[in-house]
Amino acid sequence: MIMRRTPAEEILIATDLGTQTMTVAVAEMAEDGALTLLGVGESASAGMRKAEVTDFGYAQSAARMALAEAERRTQAEITEVYLSLSGTHLSSRNETVRGVTLAEDEHRVTESTLEELHALGANLPLGRDHAILHELLRGYSLDRGVGSTQPLGVHTEVIEAHYHLVTGKRTRLQTAVQCVADQRIRVKGCTFSAYASGLAVLTDEAKKRGAVVVDLGAGVTDVSVWRDDAVVHSAVHGVGGDHLSQDLSIGLEIPYARAEKLKKEIGSVVLEPMEKDEKITLPREISFDGRSFFKEAMVQILQARMAEIWQMIRDDLEEQNLWSAVETEVVVTGGGARLRGLGRLASEILPRPVRIGRARDFLGEQSDLERPEFSTVLGTLRYAAECERREASQVKGWRKIQKSLGRVVAGMRFL
Protein backbone atom coordinates (compact mmCIF):
# COMPACT_ATOMS: atom_id res chain seq x y z
CA MET A 1 0.00 0.00 0.00
CA ILE A 2 1.16 3.55 -0.66
CA MET A 3 -0.21 4.44 2.75
CA ARG A 4 0.64 7.54 4.74
CA ARG A 5 1.88 7.13 8.30
CA THR A 6 2.30 10.84 9.02
CA PRO A 7 1.96 13.86 6.72
CA ALA A 8 5.68 13.54 6.00
CA GLU A 9 5.95 9.76 5.52
CA GLU A 10 4.52 7.10 3.25
CA ILE A 11 5.02 3.38 2.73
CA LEU A 12 6.21 1.94 -0.58
CA ILE A 13 6.07 -1.72 -1.63
CA ALA A 14 8.11 -3.41 -4.36
CA THR A 15 7.74 -6.94 -5.71
CA ASP A 16 10.24 -9.00 -7.71
CA LEU A 17 8.93 -12.12 -9.47
CA GLY A 18 12.10 -14.18 -9.66
CA THR A 19 12.63 -17.56 -11.27
CA GLN A 20 13.72 -19.03 -7.95
CA THR A 21 12.40 -16.59 -5.33
CA MET A 22 9.50 -14.15 -5.02
CA THR A 23 10.59 -11.09 -3.03
CA VAL A 24 8.55 -8.24 -1.56
CA ALA A 25 10.26 -5.23 0.07
CA VAL A 26 8.55 -2.59 2.20
CA ALA A 27 10.11 0.83 2.81
CA GLU A 28 9.19 4.11 4.42
CA MET A 29 9.79 7.26 2.37
CA ALA A 30 10.44 10.47 4.28
CA GLU A 31 9.44 13.91 3.01
CA ASP A 32 12.98 14.48 1.69
CA GLY A 33 12.85 11.22 -0.31
CA ALA A 34 15.05 9.18 2.06
CA LEU A 35 14.13 5.48 2.11
CA THR A 36 14.17 3.25 5.18
CA LEU A 37 13.79 -0.48 4.58
CA LEU A 38 11.21 -1.88 7.00
CA GLY A 39 11.41 -5.51 5.97
CA VAL A 40 11.48 -8.12 3.20
CA GLY A 41 9.16 -11.04 2.58
CA GLU A 42 10.25 -14.04 0.52
CA SER A 43 8.79 -17.27 -0.78
CA ALA A 44 10.09 -20.00 -3.07
CA SER A 45 8.97 -19.39 -6.64
CA ALA A 46 6.71 -21.79 -8.48
CA GLY A 47 5.29 -21.70 -11.99
CA MET A 48 8.20 -19.56 -13.24
CA ARG A 49 10.84 -20.23 -15.90
CA LYS A 50 13.43 -17.76 -17.15
CA ALA A 51 11.72 -14.98 -15.15
CA GLU A 52 8.39 -15.59 -16.91
CA VAL A 53 5.14 -17.13 -15.72
CA THR A 54 4.58 -20.67 -17.03
CA ASP A 55 1.93 -21.82 -14.54
CA PHE A 56 -0.29 -18.94 -13.48
CA GLY A 57 -1.87 -20.65 -10.47
CA TYR A 58 1.42 -21.71 -8.91
CA ALA A 59 3.08 -18.35 -9.62
CA GLN A 60 0.16 -16.40 -8.18
CA SER A 61 0.16 -18.55 -5.04
CA ALA A 62 3.91 -18.01 -4.54
CA ALA A 63 3.56 -14.25 -5.02
CA ARG A 64 0.74 -14.10 -2.47
CA MET A 65 2.86 -16.00 0.04
CA ALA A 66 5.67 -13.46 -0.34
CA LEU A 67 3.21 -10.57 0.02
CA ALA A 68 1.69 -12.14 3.13
CA GLU A 69 5.16 -12.65 4.63
CA ALA A 70 6.04 -9.01 3.97
CA GLU A 71 2.82 -7.90 5.66
CA ARG A 72 3.54 -10.14 8.63
CA ARG A 73 7.08 -8.84 9.05
CA THR A 74 6.29 -5.13 8.65
CA GLN A 75 2.65 -4.86 9.79
CA ALA A 76 1.91 -2.96 6.57
CA GLU A 77 -1.39 -3.41 4.77
CA ILE A 78 -0.41 -3.96 1.13
CA THR A 79 -2.90 -2.61 -1.42
CA GLU A 80 -0.56 -1.08 -4.04
CA VAL A 81 2.79 -2.35 -5.32
CA TYR A 82 5.46 -1.59 -7.89
CA LEU A 83 6.67 -4.60 -9.87
CA SER A 84 10.04 -5.44 -11.47
CA LEU A 85 9.91 -7.51 -14.65
CA SER A 86 12.27 -9.47 -16.87
CA GLY A 87 12.16 -12.19 -19.52
CA THR A 88 13.70 -12.92 -22.89
CA HIS A 89 10.67 -11.38 -24.62
CA LEU A 90 11.94 -7.94 -23.53
CA SER A 91 14.02 -5.93 -25.98
CA SER A 92 15.36 -2.39 -26.18
CA ARG A 93 16.19 0.25 -28.74
CA ASN A 94 17.10 3.93 -28.87
CA GLU A 95 14.79 6.35 -30.68
CA THR A 96 14.76 10.07 -31.49
CA VAL A 97 11.66 12.22 -31.91
CA ARG A 98 11.73 15.72 -33.36
CA GLY A 99 9.67 18.82 -32.69
CA VAL A 100 9.76 22.49 -33.59
CA THR A 101 9.27 25.60 -31.50
CA LEU A 102 6.80 28.30 -32.45
CA ALA A 103 7.67 31.74 -33.79
CA GLU A 104 5.00 33.26 -31.54
CA ASP A 105 6.97 31.90 -28.56
CA GLU A 106 10.18 33.43 -29.99
CA HIS A 107 11.31 29.86 -30.69
CA ARG A 108 11.62 29.17 -26.98
CA VAL A 109 11.22 25.67 -25.57
CA THR A 110 8.06 25.63 -23.46
CA GLU A 111 6.36 23.06 -21.26
CA SER A 112 4.03 22.36 -24.19
CA THR A 113 7.02 21.65 -26.43
CA LEU A 114 8.37 19.04 -24.03
CA GLU A 115 4.93 17.50 -23.46
CA GLU A 116 4.47 17.09 -27.22
CA LEU A 117 7.88 15.41 -27.52
CA HIS A 118 7.07 13.05 -24.66
CA ALA A 119 3.75 12.14 -26.30
CA LEU A 120 5.63 11.30 -29.50
CA GLY A 121 8.10 9.15 -27.55
CA ALA A 122 5.30 7.26 -25.82
CA ASN A 123 3.57 6.51 -29.13
CA LEU A 124 6.44 5.23 -31.26
CA PRO A 125 5.47 2.27 -33.47
CA LEU A 126 5.85 -1.16 -31.84
CA GLY A 127 5.74 -4.73 -33.04
CA ARG A 128 2.50 -6.68 -32.99
CA ASP A 129 1.24 -7.37 -29.46
CA HIS A 130 4.11 -5.36 -27.91
CA ALA A 131 3.90 -2.74 -25.19
CA ILE A 132 6.32 -0.15 -23.81
CA LEU A 133 7.67 -0.96 -20.36
CA HIS A 134 9.91 2.13 -20.27
CA GLU A 135 10.50 5.21 -22.39
CA LEU A 136 13.57 6.53 -20.59
CA LEU A 137 14.69 10.01 -21.59
CA ARG A 138 18.38 10.17 -22.54
CA GLY A 139 18.57 13.88 -23.33
CA TYR A 140 17.81 16.55 -25.92
CA SER A 141 19.52 18.05 -28.97
CA LEU A 142 18.94 21.65 -30.02
CA ASP A 143 19.05 22.70 -33.68
CA ARG A 144 20.43 19.24 -34.54
CA GLY A 145 23.66 19.83 -32.64
CA VAL A 146 23.93 21.18 -29.09
CA GLY A 147 23.09 18.66 -26.38
CA SER A 148 20.94 19.60 -23.40
CA THR A 149 19.40 17.93 -20.38
CA GLN A 150 17.27 20.93 -19.28
CA PRO A 151 16.15 22.77 -22.44
CA LEU A 152 13.15 24.58 -20.94
CA GLY A 153 13.36 28.28 -21.86
CA VAL A 154 16.18 27.80 -24.38
CA HIS A 155 15.79 29.37 -27.85
CA THR A 156 15.96 26.87 -30.72
CA GLU A 157 14.04 26.20 -33.91
CA VAL A 158 14.34 22.41 -33.79
CA ILE A 159 14.47 20.23 -30.68
CA GLU A 160 15.03 16.48 -30.59
CA ALA A 161 14.36 14.17 -27.65
CA HIS A 162 16.36 10.94 -27.37
CA TYR A 163 14.69 7.97 -25.69
CA HIS A 164 15.70 4.49 -24.63
CA LEU A 165 12.72 2.16 -25.05
CA VAL A 166 12.28 -1.15 -23.25
CA THR A 167 9.43 -3.13 -24.76
CA GLY A 168 7.94 -6.57 -24.28
CA LYS A 169 5.14 -8.87 -25.33
CA ARG A 170 1.92 -7.32 -24.05
CA THR A 171 0.36 -10.65 -23.06
CA ARG A 172 3.39 -11.75 -21.03
CA LEU A 173 3.58 -8.41 -19.23
CA GLN A 174 -0.13 -8.62 -18.44
CA THR A 175 0.25 -12.17 -17.11
CA ALA A 176 3.04 -11.10 -14.73
CA VAL A 177 0.98 -8.16 -13.47
CA GLN A 178 -2.07 -10.37 -12.90
CA CYS A 179 0.01 -12.71 -10.72
CA VAL A 180 0.17 -9.90 -8.17
CA ALA A 181 -2.95 -7.86 -8.88
CA ASP A 182 -6.30 -8.92 -7.46
CA GLN A 183 -9.36 -7.31 -5.90
CA ARG A 184 -7.23 -6.08 -2.99
CA ILE A 185 -3.88 -5.26 -4.60
CA ARG A 186 -3.23 -2.88 -7.49
CA VAL A 187 0.02 -2.84 -9.47
CA LYS A 188 0.78 0.86 -9.69
CA GLY A 189 3.88 0.66 -11.88
CA CYS A 190 6.39 -1.68 -13.49
CA THR A 191 10.12 -1.45 -14.17
CA PHE A 192 12.81 -3.48 -15.91
CA SER A 193 14.90 -5.48 -13.43
CA ALA A 194 18.36 -4.31 -14.55
CA TYR A 195 17.21 -0.67 -14.57
CA ALA A 196 15.94 -1.09 -11.01
CA SER A 197 19.21 -2.73 -9.95
CA GLY A 198 21.14 0.22 -11.37
CA LEU A 199 19.05 2.64 -9.33
CA ALA A 200 19.98 0.66 -6.22
CA VAL A 201 23.71 0.08 -6.65
CA LEU A 202 25.27 2.72 -8.92
CA THR A 203 26.91 5.90 -7.69
CA ASP A 204 26.02 9.22 -9.31
CA GLU A 205 29.51 9.34 -10.81
CA ALA A 206 29.13 5.88 -12.36
CA LYS A 207 25.79 6.81 -13.93
CA LYS A 208 27.38 9.95 -15.36
CA ARG A 209 30.68 8.53 -16.64
CA GLY A 210 29.33 5.18 -17.80
CA ALA A 211 28.78 1.84 -16.06
CA VAL A 212 27.34 -1.61 -16.71
CA VAL A 213 24.94 -3.39 -14.35
CA VAL A 214 24.75 -7.18 -14.65
CA ASP A 215 21.95 -8.86 -12.69
CA LEU A 216 22.69 -12.60 -12.46
CA GLY A 217 19.36 -14.25 -11.76
CA ALA A 218 18.43 -17.90 -11.61
CA GLY A 219 16.76 -18.00 -15.02
CA VAL A 220 18.13 -15.01 -16.94
CA THR A 221 20.93 -12.46 -16.85
CA ASP A 222 19.76 -8.85 -17.18
CA VAL A 223 22.05 -6.04 -18.32
CA SER A 224 21.73 -2.26 -18.35
CA VAL A 225 24.36 0.20 -19.61
CA TRP A 226 24.38 3.73 -18.21
CA ARG A 227 25.94 6.93 -19.56
CA ASP A 228 25.28 10.62 -18.85
CA ASP A 229 22.75 9.75 -16.13
CA ALA A 230 20.64 7.67 -18.51
CA VAL A 231 20.27 4.09 -19.71
CA VAL A 232 21.58 3.64 -23.26
CA HIS A 233 21.28 -0.14 -23.63
CA SER A 234 19.32 -2.98 -22.02
CA ALA A 235 19.48 -6.71 -22.64
CA VAL A 236 18.14 -10.00 -21.30
CA HIS A 237 20.24 -13.12 -21.85
CA GLY A 238 18.42 -16.42 -21.44
CA VAL A 239 21.01 -18.02 -19.20
CA GLY A 240 21.41 -17.81 -15.42
CA GLY A 241 22.20 -19.62 -12.20
CA ASP A 242 19.92 -22.56 -13.01
CA HIS A 243 22.19 -23.40 -15.92
CA LEU A 244 25.18 -23.65 -13.59
CA SER A 245 23.29 -26.08 -11.36
CA GLN A 246 22.24 -28.10 -14.39
CA ASP A 247 25.85 -28.27 -15.59
CA LEU A 248 26.97 -29.52 -12.18
CA SER A 249 24.22 -32.12 -12.12
CA ILE A 250 25.24 -33.51 -15.50
CA GLY A 251 29.00 -33.14 -15.13
CA LEU A 252 29.25 -34.61 -11.63
CA GLU A 253 26.40 -37.11 -12.11
CA ILE A 254 24.46 -35.92 -9.08
CA PRO A 255 20.76 -34.96 -8.60
CA TYR A 256 19.84 -31.40 -9.54
CA ALA A 257 18.79 -30.52 -5.98
CA ARG A 258 22.21 -31.65 -4.68
CA ALA A 259 23.93 -29.63 -7.41
CA GLU A 260 21.96 -26.50 -6.49
CA LYS A 261 22.84 -26.91 -2.81
CA LEU A 262 26.50 -27.53 -3.65
CA LYS A 263 26.66 -24.39 -5.79
CA LYS A 264 25.14 -22.22 -3.07
CA GLU A 265 27.23 -23.61 -0.21
CA ILE A 266 30.73 -23.94 -1.69
CA GLY A 267 30.39 -22.96 -5.36
CA SER A 268 33.43 -21.20 -6.82
CA VAL A 269 34.78 -20.23 -10.23
CA VAL A 270 38.39 -19.99 -9.05
CA LEU A 271 40.62 -22.69 -7.57
CA GLU A 272 43.21 -21.70 -5.00
CA PRO A 273 46.53 -23.64 -5.08
CA MET A 274 45.82 -25.38 -1.76
CA GLU A 275 42.47 -26.65 -3.11
CA LYS A 276 43.87 -28.56 -6.07
CA ASP A 277 43.81 -31.95 -4.34
CA GLU A 278 40.77 -31.24 -2.15
CA LYS A 279 38.06 -33.87 -2.38
CA ILE A 280 34.32 -33.36 -1.87
CA THR A 281 32.14 -36.20 -0.63
CA LEU A 282 28.36 -36.09 -0.85
CA PRO A 283 26.76 -38.52 1.62
CA ARG A 284 24.41 -41.30 0.63
CA GLU A 285 20.69 -40.44 0.72
CA ILE A 286 17.41 -42.00 -0.37
CA SER A 287 17.55 -42.47 -4.16
CA PHE A 288 21.18 -41.25 -4.16
CA ASP A 289 24.18 -43.50 -3.62
CA GLY A 290 26.53 -40.68 -2.68
CA ARG A 291 29.42 -39.28 -4.70
CA SER A 292 33.04 -38.21 -4.32
CA PHE A 293 34.96 -35.91 -6.66
CA PHE A 294 37.77 -33.39 -6.65
CA LYS A 295 36.84 -29.76 -6.00
CA GLU A 296 38.74 -28.87 -9.16
CA ALA A 297 36.09 -30.69 -11.22
CA MET A 298 33.32 -28.56 -9.71
CA VAL A 299 35.26 -25.34 -10.25
CA GLN A 300 36.01 -26.18 -13.89
CA ILE A 301 32.32 -26.78 -14.63
CA LEU A 302 31.16 -23.54 -13.00
CA GLN A 303 34.03 -21.57 -14.48
CA ALA A 304 33.25 -22.71 -18.02
CA ARG A 305 29.62 -21.60 -17.84
CA MET A 306 30.36 -18.27 -16.15
CA ALA A 307 33.12 -17.51 -18.66
CA GLU A 308 30.56 -18.09 -21.40
CA ILE A 309 28.14 -15.63 -19.78
CA TRP A 310 30.81 -12.95 -19.38
CA GLN A 311 31.94 -13.41 -22.97
CA MET A 312 28.33 -13.11 -24.14
CA ILE A 313 28.00 -9.78 -22.33
CA ARG A 314 31.32 -8.53 -23.65
CA ASP A 315 30.39 -9.46 -27.23
CA ASP A 316 26.98 -7.77 -26.96
CA LEU A 317 28.47 -4.47 -25.80
CA GLU A 318 31.19 -4.66 -28.44
CA GLU A 319 28.56 -5.20 -31.12
CA GLN A 320 26.74 -2.10 -29.85
CA ASN A 321 30.04 -0.11 -29.70
CA LEU A 322 29.36 0.71 -26.05
CA TRP A 323 32.56 -0.08 -24.20
CA SER A 324 34.00 3.35 -25.06
CA ALA A 325 31.03 4.90 -23.22
CA VAL A 326 31.75 2.86 -20.07
CA GLU A 327 34.48 4.71 -18.19
CA THR A 328 33.98 3.38 -14.66
CA GLU A 329 32.95 -0.18 -13.79
CA VAL A 330 30.84 -3.28 -14.17
CA VAL A 331 28.61 -3.90 -11.14
CA VAL A 332 27.27 -7.42 -10.56
CA THR A 333 24.07 -8.04 -8.62
CA GLY A 334 21.58 -10.88 -8.16
CA GLY A 335 21.90 -14.22 -6.41
CA GLY A 336 24.60 -15.33 -8.83
CA ALA A 337 26.88 -12.59 -7.48
CA ARG A 338 27.45 -14.73 -4.38
CA LEU A 339 29.51 -17.27 -6.34
CA ARG A 340 33.08 -17.17 -4.99
CA GLY A 341 35.63 -15.70 -7.37
CA LEU A 342 33.00 -14.30 -9.70
CA GLY A 343 34.48 -10.81 -9.84
CA ARG A 344 37.99 -12.13 -10.42
CA LEU A 345 36.87 -14.24 -13.38
CA ALA A 346 34.81 -11.39 -14.83
CA SER A 347 37.80 -9.04 -14.60
CA GLU A 348 39.80 -11.42 -16.79
CA ILE A 349 37.18 -11.26 -19.56
CA LEU A 350 35.58 -7.82 -19.33
CA PRO A 351 37.59 -4.68 -20.16
CA ARG A 352 36.51 -2.73 -17.06
CA PRO A 353 36.90 -3.21 -13.27
CA VAL A 354 34.25 -5.44 -11.70
CA ARG A 355 32.67 -5.24 -8.24
CA ILE A 356 29.76 -6.90 -6.46
CA GLY A 357 26.86 -4.47 -5.99
CA ARG A 358 25.20 -3.59 -2.71
CA ALA A 359 22.24 -1.25 -2.28
CA ARG A 360 23.28 2.35 -1.57
CA ASP A 361 21.68 5.19 0.40
CA PHE A 362 19.08 3.12 2.24
CA LEU A 363 18.43 3.17 5.96
CA GLY A 364 17.25 0.08 7.79
CA GLU A 365 18.40 -3.50 8.35
CA GLN A 366 21.95 -3.70 6.95
CA SER A 367 21.96 -7.48 6.61
CA ASP A 368 19.16 -7.20 4.03
CA LEU A 369 20.66 -4.19 2.29
CA GLU A 370 23.97 -6.00 1.75
CA ARG A 371 22.45 -9.00 -0.03
CA PRO A 372 23.12 -8.68 -3.79
CA GLU A 373 20.01 -10.75 -4.59
CA PHE A 374 17.90 -7.93 -3.12
CA SER A 375 19.31 -5.25 -5.44
CA THR A 376 16.43 -5.47 -7.91
CA VAL A 377 13.61 -5.26 -5.39
CA LEU A 378 15.38 -2.43 -3.51
CA GLY A 379 15.93 -0.57 -6.77
CA THR A 380 12.24 -1.02 -7.51
CA LEU A 381 11.55 0.81 -4.25
CA ARG A 382 13.71 3.67 -5.49
CA TYR A 383 11.84 3.65 -8.80
CA ALA A 384 8.57 3.74 -6.83
CA ALA A 385 9.83 6.73 -4.84
CA GLU A 386 10.66 8.60 -8.06
CA CYS A 387 7.20 7.87 -9.47
CA GLU A 388 5.47 8.96 -6.26
CA ARG A 389 7.43 12.22 -6.08
CA ARG A 390 6.68 12.95 -9.74
CA GLU A 391 2.99 12.25 -9.19
CA ALA A 392 2.91 14.43 -6.07
CA SER A 393 4.60 17.27 -7.98
CA GLN A 394 2.02 17.07 -10.77
CA VAL A 395 -0.84 17.06 -8.26
CA LYS A 396 0.70 20.01 -6.42
CA GLY A 397 1.05 21.90 -9.70
CA TRP A 398 -2.57 21.22 -10.62
CA ARG A 399 -3.73 22.37 -7.18
CA LYS A 400 -1.85 25.65 -7.68
CA ILE A 401 -3.63 26.11 -11.01
CA GLN A 402 -6.99 25.33 -9.40
CA LYS A 403 -6.28 27.80 -6.58
CA SER A 404 -5.26 30.48 -9.07
CA LEU A 405 -8.36 29.87 -11.18
CA GLY A 406 -10.47 30.04 -8.03
CA ARG A 407 -9.12 33.50 -7.23
CA VAL A 408 -9.78 34.68 -10.79
CA VAL A 409 -13.34 33.35 -10.75
CA ALA A 410 -13.98 34.85 -7.30
CA GLY A 411 -12.88 38.25 -8.54
CA MET A 412 -15.10 38.22 -11.61
CA ARG A 413 -18.35 40.16 -11.68
CA PHE A 414 -21.18 38.43 -13.44
CA LEU A 415 -23.65 40.71 -15.19
JSON list of C-alpha atoms in Angstrom, two decimals, residues 143 166 185 322:
[
{"chain": "A", "resi": 143, "resn": "ASP", "atom": "CA", "xyz": [19.05, 22.70, -33.68]},
{"chain": "A", "resi": 166, "resn": "VAL", "atom": "CA", "xyz": [12.28, -1.15, -23.25]},
{"chain": "A", "resi": 185, "resn": "ILE", "atom": "CA", "xyz": [-3.88, -5.26, -4.60]},
{"chain": "A", "resi": 322, "resn": "LEU", "atom": "CA", "xyz": [29.36, 0.71, -26.05]}
]
